[in-house]
């Protein structure tokens, strides 16, 4: 409106080209003097926004790398926004990425802990959070199952030793009887199962021997005979629950053969 009014008064007053040019330059000079500091101020604000956005983008990119690509799409979407909208979007995204990274680290710590329970190597390739979560879930299920199996096998070993009247023989037997989580590691679990099978076989021998000893006792009773201390020592020991040697050392194949 002011420019139109200036042109009107120029025409009305018959202003020449030189006068008009002089007025225009004066007006432009005044406007430029006002424009320069304002432009510098806005440029400074843009620079601040760009630097802040760049720092946040770098942090998000680092998280994307650690999380194997998670949040890459969200970052691209934020980068397409104007600077004044991009900055708050990146701040929100940075917070989300940080939370996910901490969750991933906690998950990897849990994975390492579970692998240590089994005595396995915790070395890991870069994988997404969902893959690590699936592995941790599987390890936790395996841990619960292993605990149950260890408790059952250890209980059977202790029960068999007690029924045989024996103290733990090997270091593995002693560790089983002592408890303390022996058998959770893969190597220990294999040893535990071997000792469980061994003592189950020994217990089966005892049961068979007890049956044979009771049969011999019935024969004595039917014949009205008394057992001889030396010749029938194995039978007497089994009947009395002392084992074939009288010292609770368990049954040997030779003792079973002699009893038969």
CSV table of N, CA, C and O in Angstrom, one decimal, residues 48-150:
chain,number,residue,atom,x,y,z
A,48,UNK,N,21.6,-23.5,15.1
A,48,UNK,CA,21.4,-24.2,16.4
A,48,UNK,C,20.5,-25.4,16.2
A,48,UNK,O,20.8,-26.5,16.8
A,49,UNK,N,19.4,-25.2,15.5
A,49,UNK,CA,18.5,-26.4,15.2
A,49,UNK,C,19.3,-27.5,14.5
A,49,UNK,O,19.1,-28.7,14.8
A,50,UNK,N,20.0,-27.1,13.5
A,50,UNK,CA,20.7,-28.1,12.7
A,50,UNK,C,21.8,-28.9,13.5
A,50,UNK,O,21.9,-30.1,13.4
A,51,UNK,N,22.5,-28.1,14.4
A,51,UNK,CA,23.5,-28.8,15.2
A,51,UNK,C,22.8,-29.7,16.2
A,51,UNK,O,23.3,-30.9,16.4
A,52,UNK,N,21.7,-29.3,16.8
A,52,UNK,CA,21.0,-30.1,17.8
A,52,UNK,C,20.4,-31.4,17.1
A,52,UNK,O,20.5,-32.5,17.6
A,53,UNK,N,19.9,-31.2,15.9
A,53,UNK,CA,19.3,-32.3,15.2
A,53,UNK,C,20.4,-33.3,14.8
A,53,UNK,O,20.2,-34.5,14.9
A,54,UNK,N,21.6,-32.7,14.3
A,54,UNK,CA,22.7,-33.6,13.9
A,54,UNK,C,23.2,-34.5,15.1
A,54,UNK,O,23.5,-35.7,14.9
A,55,UNK,N,23.3,-33.9,16.3
A,55,UNK,CA,23.7,-34.6,17.4
A,55,UNK,C,22.8,-35.7,17.8
A,55,UNK,O,23.2,-36.9,18.1
A,56,UNK,N,21.5,-35.4,17.8
A,56,UNK,CA,20.5,-36.4,18.1
A,56,UNK,C,20.4,-37.5,17.0
A,56,UNK,O,20.3,-38.7,17.3
A,57,UNK,N,20.6,-37.1,15.8
A,57,UNK,CA,20.6,-38.1,14.7
A,57,UNK,C,21.7,-39.1,14.8
A,57,UNK,O,21.6,-40.3,14.6
A,58,UNK,N,22.9,-38.5,15.2
A,58,UNK,CA,24.1,-39.4,15.4
A,58,UNK,C,23.8,-40.4,16.5
A,58,UNK,O,24.2,-41.6,16.4
A,59,UNK,N,23.2,-39.9,17.6
A,59,UNK,CA,22.9,-40.8,18.7
A,59,UNK,C,21.9,-41.9,18.3
A,59,UNK,O,22.0,-43.1,18.7
A,60,UNK,N,20.9,-41.5,17.6
A,60,UNK,CA,19.9,-42.5,17.1
A,60,UNK,C,20.5,-43.5,16.1
A,60,UNK,O,20.2,-44.7,16.2
A,61,UNK,N,21.4,-43.0,15.3
A,61,UNK,CA,22.1,-43.9,14.3
A,61,UNK,C,22.9,-45.0,15.1
A,61,UNK,O,22.9,-46.1,14.7
A,62,UNK,N,23.6,-44.5,16.2
A,62,UNK,CA,24.3,-45.5,17.0
A,62,UNK,C,23.4,-46.5,17.6
A,62,UNK,O,23.7,-47.7,17.6
A,63,UNK,N,22.2,-46.1,18.0
A,63,UNK,CA,21.3,-47.0,18.6
A,63,UNK,C,20.7,-48.0,17.5
A,63,UNK,O,20.5,-49.2,17.8
A,64,UNK,N,20.5,-47.4,16.3
A,64,UNK,CA,20.0,-48.3,15.3
A,64,UNK,C,21.0,-49.4,14.9
A,64,UNK,O,20.6,-50.5,14.7
A,65,UNK,N,22.3,-49.0,14.9
A,65,UNK,CA,23.3,-50.0,14.7
A,65,UNK,C,23.3,-51.1,15.8
A,65,UNK,O,23.4,-52.3,15.5
A,66,UNK,N,23.2,-50.7,17.0
A,66,UNK,CA,23.2,-51.6,18.1
A,66,UNK,C,22.0,-52.5,18.1
A,66,UNK,O,22.0,-53.7,18.4
A,67,UNK,N,20.9,-51.9,17.7
A,67,UNK,CA,19.6,-52.7,17.7
A,67,UNK,C,19.3,-53.4,16.3
A,67,UNK,O,18.2,-53.8,16.1
A,68,UNK,N,20.3,-53.4,15.5
A,68,UNK,CA,20.2,-54.1,14.2
A,68,UNK,C,19.1,-53.6,13.3
A,68,UNK,O,18.3,-54.4,12.7
A,69,UNK,N,19.0,-52.3,13.2
A,69,UNK,CA,18.0,-51.7,12.3
A,69,UNK,C,16.7,-51.2,12.8
A,69,UNK,O,16.0,-50.6,12.1
A,70,UNK,N,16.5,-51.5,14.1
A,70,UNK,CA,15.3,-51.0,14.7
A,70,UNK,C,15.3,-49.5,14.7
A,70,UNK,O,16.3,-48.9,14.9
A,71,UNK,N,14.2,-48.8,14.4
A,71,UNK,CA,14.0,-47.4,14.4
A,71,UNK,C,14.5,-46.7,13.2
A,71,UNK,O,14.5,-45.5,13.1
A,72,UNK,N,15.0,-47.4,12.2
A,72,UNK,CA,15.6,-46.8,11.0
A,72,UNK,C,14.5,-46.0,10.2
A,72,UNK,O,14.7,-44.9,9.7
A,73,UNK,N,13.3,-46.6,10.1
A,73,UNK,CA,12.2,-46.0,9.4
A,73,UNK,C,11.7,-44.7,10.2
A,73,UNK,O,11.5,-43.7,9.5
A,74,UNK,N,11.7,-44.8,11.5
A,74,UNK,CA,11.3,-43.7,12.3
A,74,UNK,C,12.2,-42.5,12.1
A,74,UNK,O,11.8,-41.3,12.1
A,75,UNK,N,13.5,-42.8,12.0
A,75,UNK,CA,14.5,-41.7,11.8
A,75,UNK,C,14.3,-41.1,10.4
A,75,UNK,O,14.4,-39.8,10.3
A,76,UNK,N,14.1,-41.9,9.4
A,76,UNK,CA,13.9,-41.3,8.1
A,76,UNK,C,12.7,-40.4,8.1
A,76,UNK,O,12.7,-39.3,7.4
A,77,UNK,N,11.6,-40.8,8.7
A,77,UNK,CA,10.4,-40.0,8.8
A,77,UNK,C,10.7,-38.6,9.5
A,77,UNK,O,10.3,-37.6,9.1
A,78,UNK,N,11.5,-38.7,10.6
A,78,UNK,CA,11.8,-37.4,11.3
A,78,UNK,C,12.7,-36.5,10.5
A,78,UNK,O,12.5,-35.3,10.6
A,79,UNK,N,13.6,-37.1,9.7
A,79,UNK,CA,14.5,-36.3,8.9
A,79,UNK,C,13.8,-35.5,7.8
A,79,UNK,O,14.3,-34.5,7.3
A,80,UNK,N,12.6,-35.9,7.4
A,80,UNK,CA,11.9,-35.2,6.4
A,80,UNK,C,11.1,-34.0,6.9
A,80,UNK,O,10.5,-33.3,6.2
A,81,UNK,N,11.0,-33.9,8.2
A,81,UNK,CA,10.2,-32.8,8.8
A,81,UNK,C,11.0,-31.5,8.8
A,81,UNK,O,12.3,-31.5,8.8
A,82,UNK,N,10.4,-30.3,8.8
A,82,UNK,CA,11.1,-29.0,9.0
A,82,UNK,C,11.9,-29.0,10.3
A,82,UNK,O,11.5,-29.7,11.2
A,83,UNK,N,12.9,-28.2,10.3
A,83,UNK,CA,13.8,-28.2,11.5
A,83,UNK,C,13.0,-28.0,12.8
A,83,UNK,O,13.3,-28.7,13.8
A,84,UNK,N,12.1,-27.1,12.8
A,84,UNK,CA,11.5,-26.8,14.1
A,84,UNK,C,10.6,-27.9,14.6
A,84,UNK,O,10.3,-28.1,15.8
A,85,UNK,N,10.2,-28.8,13.6
A,85,UNK,CA,9.4,-30.0,14.0
A,85,UNK,C,10.3,-31.2,14.2
A,85,UNK,O,10.0,-32.2,14.9
A,86,UNK,N,11.4,-31.2,13.4
A,86,UNK,CA,12.4,-32.3,13.4
A,86,UNK,C,13.0,-32.5,14.8
A,86,UNK,O,13.1,-33.6,15.3
A,87,UNK,N,13.4,-31.3,15.4
A,87,UNK,CA,14.1,-31.4,16.7
A,87,UNK,C,13.2,-32.1,17.8
A,87,UNK,O,13.7,-33.1,18.4
A,88,UNK,N,12.0,-31.7,18.1
A,88,UNK,CA,11.2,-32.5,19.1
A,88,UNK,C,11.0,-33.9,18.7
A,88,UNK,O,10.9,-34.8,19.6
A,89,UNK,N,10.8,-34.2,17.4
A,89,UNK,CA,10.6,-35.6,17.0
A,89,UNK,C,11.8,-36.4,17.2
A,89,UNK,O,11.7,-37.5,17.7
A,90,UNK,N,13.0,-35.8,17.0
A,90,UNK,CA,14.2,-36.5,17.3
A,90,UNK,C,14.5,-36.7,18.8
A,90,UNK,O,15.0,-37.8,19.2
A,91,UNK,N,14.1,-35.8,19.6
A,91,UNK,CA,14.2,-35.9,21.0
A,91,UNK,C,13.3,-37.1,21.5
A,91,UNK,O,13.8,-37.9,22.3
A,92,UNK,N,12.1,-37.2,21.0
A,92,UNK,CA,11.3,-38.3,21.4
A,92,UNK,C,11.9,-39.6,20.9
A,92,UNK,O,11.9,-40.7,21.6
A,93,UNK,N,12.4,-39.6,19.7
A,93,UNK,CA,12.9,-40.8,19.1
A,93,UNK,C,14.2,-41.3,19.9
A,93,UNK,O,14.4,-42.5,20.1
A,94,UNK,N,15.0,-40.3,20.3
A,94,UNK,CA,16.2,-40.6,21.0
A,94,UNK,C,15.8,-41.3,22.4
A,94,UNK,O,16.5,-42.2,22.8
A,95,UNK,N,14.8,-40.8,23.0
A,95,UNK,CA,14.4,-41.4,24.3
A,95,UNK,C,13.9,-42.8,24.1
A,95,UNK,O,14.2,-43.7,24.9
A,96,UNK,N,13.1,-43.0,23.0
A,96,UNK,CA,12.6,-44.4,22.7
A,96,UNK,C,13.8,-45.3,22.4
A,96,UNK,O,13.8,-46.5,22.9
A,97,UNK,N,14.8,-44.8,21.7
A,97,UNK,CA,15.9,-45.7,21.3
A,97,UNK,C,16.7,-46.0,22.6
A,97,UNK,O,17.2,-47.1,22.8
A,98,UNK,N,16.9,-45.0,23.4
A,98,UNK,CA,17.7,-45.2,24.7
A,98,UNK,C,17.0,-46.3,25.5
A,98,UNK,O,17.7,-47.1,26.1
A,99,UNK,N,15.7,-46.2,25.6
A,99,UNK,CA,15.0,-47.2,26.4
A,99,UNK,C,15.1,-48.6,25.9
A,99,UNK,O,15.3,-49.5,26.6
A,100,UNK,N,15.0,-48.7,24.5
A,100,UNK,CA,15.2,-50.0,23.9
A,100,UNK,C,16.6,-50.5,24.0
A,100,UNK,O,16.8,-51.7,24.2
A,101,UNK,N,17.6,-49.6,23.9
A,101,UNK,CA,19.0,-50.1,24.1
A,101,UNK,C,19.2,-50.6,25.5
A,101,UNK,O,19.9,-51.7,25.6
A,102,UNK,N,18.7,-50.0,26.5
A,102,UNK,CA,18.9,-50.4,27.9
A,102,UNK,C,18.2,-51.8,28.0
A,102,UNK,O,18.7,-52.7,28.7
A,103,UNK,N,17.0,-51.9,27.4
A,103,UNK,CA,16.3,-53.2,27.5
A,103,UNK,C,17.1,-54.3,26.8
A,103,UNK,O,17.2,-55.4,27.3
A,104,UNK,N,17.7,-54.0,25.7
A,104,UNK,CA,18.5,-54.9,25.0
A,104,UNK,C,19.8,-55.3,25.8
A,104,UNK,O,20.1,-56.5,25.8
A,105,UNK,N,20.4,-54.4,26.4
A,105,UNK,CA,21.6,-54.7,27.3
A,105,UNK,C,21.2,-55.6,28.4
A,105,UNK,O,21.9,-56.5,28.8
A,106,UNK,N,20.1,-55.2,29.1
A,106,UNK,CA,19.6,-56.1,30.2
A,106,UNK,C,19.3,-57.5,29.7
A,106,UNK,O,19.6,-58.5,30.4
A,107,UNK,N,18.7,-57.6,28.5
A,107,UNK,CA,18.4,-58.9,28.0
A,107,UNK,C,19.7,-59.7,27.7
A,107,UNK,O,19.8,-60.9,27.9
A,108,UNK,N,20.7,-59.0,27.2
A,108,UNK,CA,22.0,-59.7,26.9
A,108,UNK,C,22.7,-60.1,28.2
A,108,UNK,O,23.3,-61.1,28.2
A,109,UNK,N,22.5,-59.3,29.2
A,109,UNK,CA,23.1,-59.6,30.5
A,109,UNK,C,22.4,-60.9,31.1
A,109,UNK,O,23.0,-61.8,31.6
A,110,UNK,N,21.1,-60.9,30.9
A,110,UNK,CA,20.3,-62.1,31.3
A,110,UNK,C,20.7,-63.3,30.5
A,110,UNK,O,20.9,-64.5,31.1
A,111,UNK,N,21.0,-63.2,29.2
A,111,UNK,CA,21.4,-64.2,28.4
A,111,UNK,C,22.8,-64.8,28.8
A,111,UNK,O,22.9,-66.0,29.0
A,112,UNK,N,23.7,-63.9,29.1
A,112,UNK,CA,25.0,-64.3,29.6
A,112,UNK,C,24.9,-65.0,30.9
A,112,UNK,O,25.6,-66.0,31.2
A,113,UNK,N,24.0,-64.6,31.8
A,113,UNK,CA,23.8,-65.2,33.1
A,113,UNK,C,23.3,-66.6,32.9
A,113,UNK,O,23.8,-67.6,33.6
A,114,UNK,N,22.3,-66.8,32.1
A,114,UNK,CA,21.7,-68.1,31.8
A,114,UNK,C,22.7,-69.1,31.2
A,114,UNK,O,22.8,-70.3,31.6
A,115,UNK,N,23.5,-68.6,30.3
A,115,UNK,CA,24.5,-69.4,29.6
A,115,UNK,C,25.6,-69.8,30.6
A,115,UNK,O,26.1,-71.0,30.6
A,116,UNK,N,25.9,-68.9,31.6
A,116,UNK,CA,26.9,-69.3,32.6
A,116,UNK,C,26.4,-70.4,33.5
A,116,UNK,O,27.2,-71.2,33.9
A,117,UNK,N,25.1,-70.4,33.7
A,117,UNK,CA,24.5,-71.5,34.5
A,117,UNK,C,24.8,-72.9,33.9
A,117,UNK,O,25.1,-73.8,34.6
A,118,UNK,N,24.7,-72.9,32.5
A,118,UNK,CA,24.9,-74.1,31.8
A,118,UNK,C,26.4,-74.4,31.5
A,118,UNK,O,26.8,-75.4,30.9
A,119,UNK,N,27.2,-73.4,31.8
A,119,UNK,CA,28.7,-73.5,31.5
A,119,UNK,C,29.0,-73.3,30.0
A,119,UNK,O,29.9,-73.9,29.5
A,120,UNK,N,28.1,-72.5,29.4
A,120,UNK,CA,28.3,-72.3,27.9
A,120,UNK,C,28.9,-71.0,27.6
A,120,UNK,O,28.9,-70.0,28.4
A,121,UNK,N,29.5,-70.9,26.4
A,121,UNK,CA,30.1,-69.7,25.9
A,121,UNK,C,29.1,-68.6,25.7
A,121,UNK,O,28.1,-68.9,25.0
A,122,UNK,N,29.3,-67.4,26.2
A,122,UNK,CA,28.3,-66.3,26.0
A,122,UNK,C,28.6,-65.5,24.8
A,122,UNK,O,28.0,-64.4,24.6
A,123,UNK,N,29.6,-65.8,23.9
A,123,UNK,CA,29.9,-65.0,22.7
A,123,UNK,C,28.7,-64.9,21.9
A,123,UNK,O,27.9,-65.9,21.7
A,124,UNK,N,28.4,-63.8,21.3
A,124,UNK,CA,27.2,-63.5,20.6
A,124,UNK,C,27.4,-62.7,19.3
A,124,UNK,O,28.3,-61.8,19.2
A,125,UNK,N,26.7,-63.1,18.2
A,125,UNK,CA,26.7,-62.3,17.0
A,125,UNK,C,25.6,-61.2,17.1
A,125,UNK,O,24.7,-61.4,17.9
A,126,UNK,N,25.8,-60.2,16.3
A,126,UNK,CA,24.8,-59.1,16.4
A,126,UNK,C,23.5,-59.6,15.8
A,126,UNK,O,23.4,-60.2,14.8
A,127,UNK,N,22.5,-59.5,16.7
A,127,UNK,CA,21.1,-59.9,16.3
A,127,UNK,C,20.1,-58.9,16.8
A,127,UNK,O,20.4,-58.1,17.7
A,128,UNK,N,18.9,-59.0,16.3
A,128,UNK,CA,17.9,-58.1,16.7
A,128,UNK,C,17.3,-58.5,18.1
A,128,UNK,O,17.6,-59.6,18.6
A,129,UNK,N,16.6,-57.5,18.7
A,129,UNK,CA,16.1,-57.7,20.0
A,129,UNK,C,15.2,-58.9,20.1
A,129,UNK,O,15.2,-59.7,21.1
A,130,UNK,N,14.4,-59.1,19.1
A,130,UNK,CA,13.4,-60.2,19.2
A,130,UNK,C,14.1,-61.5,19.1
A,130,UNK,O,13.7,-62.5,19.8
A,131,UNK,N,15.2,-61.6,18.4
A,131,UNK,CA,15.9,-62.9,18.3
A,131,UNK,C,16.6,-63.2,19.7
A,131,UNK,O,16.6,-64.3,20.1
A,132,UNK,N,17.2,-62.2,20.3
A,132,UNK,CA,17.8,-62.4,21.6
A,132,UNK,C,16.7,-62.7,22.6
A,132,UNK,O,16.9,-63.6,23.5
A,133,UNK,N,15.5,-62.1,22.6
A,133,UNK,CA,14.5,-62.4,23.5
A,133,UNK,C,14.0,-63.8,23.4
A,133,UNK,O,13.8,-64.5,24.4
A,134,UNK,N,13.9,-64.3,22.1
A,134,UNK,CA,13.5,-65.7,21.9
A,134,UNK,C,14.5,-66.6,22.5
A,134,UNK,O,14.1,-67.7,23.1
A,135,UNK,N,15.8,-66.3,22.3
A,135,UNK,CA,16.8,-67.2,22.9
A,135,UNK,C,16.8,-67.2,24.4
A,135,UNK,O,16.9,-68.3,25.1
A,136,UNK,N,16.6,-66.0,25.0
A,136,UNK,CA,16.5,-65.9,26.5
A,136,UNK,C,15.3,-66.7,27.0
A,136,UNK,O,15.4,-67.4,28.0
A,137,UNK,N,14.2,-66.6,26.3
A,137,UNK,CA,13.0,-67.3,26.7
A,137,UNK,C,13.3,-68.8,26.7
A,137,UNK,O,12.9,-69.6,27.6
A,138,UNK,N,14.0,-69.3,25.6
A,138,UNK,CA,14.3,-70.7,25.5
A,138,UNK,C,15.2,-71.1,26.6
A,138,UNK,O,15.1,-72.2,27.2
A,139,UNK,N,16.2,-70.3,26.9
A,139,UNK,CA,17.2,-70.6,27.9
A,139,UNK,C,16.5,-70.7,29.3
A,139,UNK,O,16.9,-71.6,30.1
A,140,UNK,N,15.6,-69.8,29.6
A,140,UNK,CA,14.9,-69.8,30.8
A,140,UNK,C,14.0,-71.1,31.0
A,140,UNK,O,14.0,-71.7,32.1
A,141,UNK,N,13.4,-71.5,29.9
A,141,UNK,CA,12.6,-72.7,30.0
A,141,UNK,C,13.5,-73.9,30.2
A,141,UNK,O,13.2,-74.8,31.0
A,142,UNK,N,14.7,-73.9,29.5
A,142,UNK,CA,15.7,-75.0,29.7
A,142,UNK,C,16.2,-75.0,31.2
A,142,UNK,O,16.4,-76.1,31.8
A,143,UNK,N,16.4,-73.8,31.7
A,143,UNK,CA,16.9,-73.7,33.1
A,143,UNK,C,15.9,-74.4,34.1
A,143,UNK,O,16.3,-75.1,35.0
A,144,UNK,N,14.6,-74.0,33.9
A,144,UNK,CA,13.6,-74.6,34.8
A,144,UNK,C,13.5,-76.1,34.6
A,144,UNK,O,13.4,-76.8,35.6
A,145,UNK,N,13.6,-76.6,33.4
A,145,UNK,CA,13.6,-78.0,33.2
A,145,UNK,C,14.8,-78.7,33.8
A,145,UNK,O,14.7,-79.8,34.4
A,146,UNK,N,16.0,-78.0,33.6
A,146,UNK,CA,17.2,-78.6,34.2
A,146,UNK,C,17.1,-78.7,35.7
A,146,UNK,O,17.5,-79.7,36.3
A,147,UNK,N,16.6,-77.6,36.3
A,147,UNK,CA,16.5,-77.6,37.8
A,147,UNK,C,15.6,-78.8,38.2
A,147,UNK,O,16.0,-79.5,39.2
A,148,UNK,N,14.5,-79.0,37.5
A,148,UNK,CA,13.6,-80.1,37.9
A,148,UNK,C,14.3,-81.5,37.7
A,148,UNK,O,14.2,-82.3,38.6
A,149,UNK,N,15.0,-81.6,36.6
A,149,UNK,CA,15.7,-82.9,36.3
A,149,UNK,C,16.9,-83.1,37.3
A,149,UNK,O,17.1,-84.3,37.8
A,150,UNK,N,17.6,-82.1,37.7
A,150,UNK,CA,18.7,-82.2,38.6
A,150,UNK,C,18.1,-82.6,40.0
A,150,UNK,O,18.7,-83.5,40.7
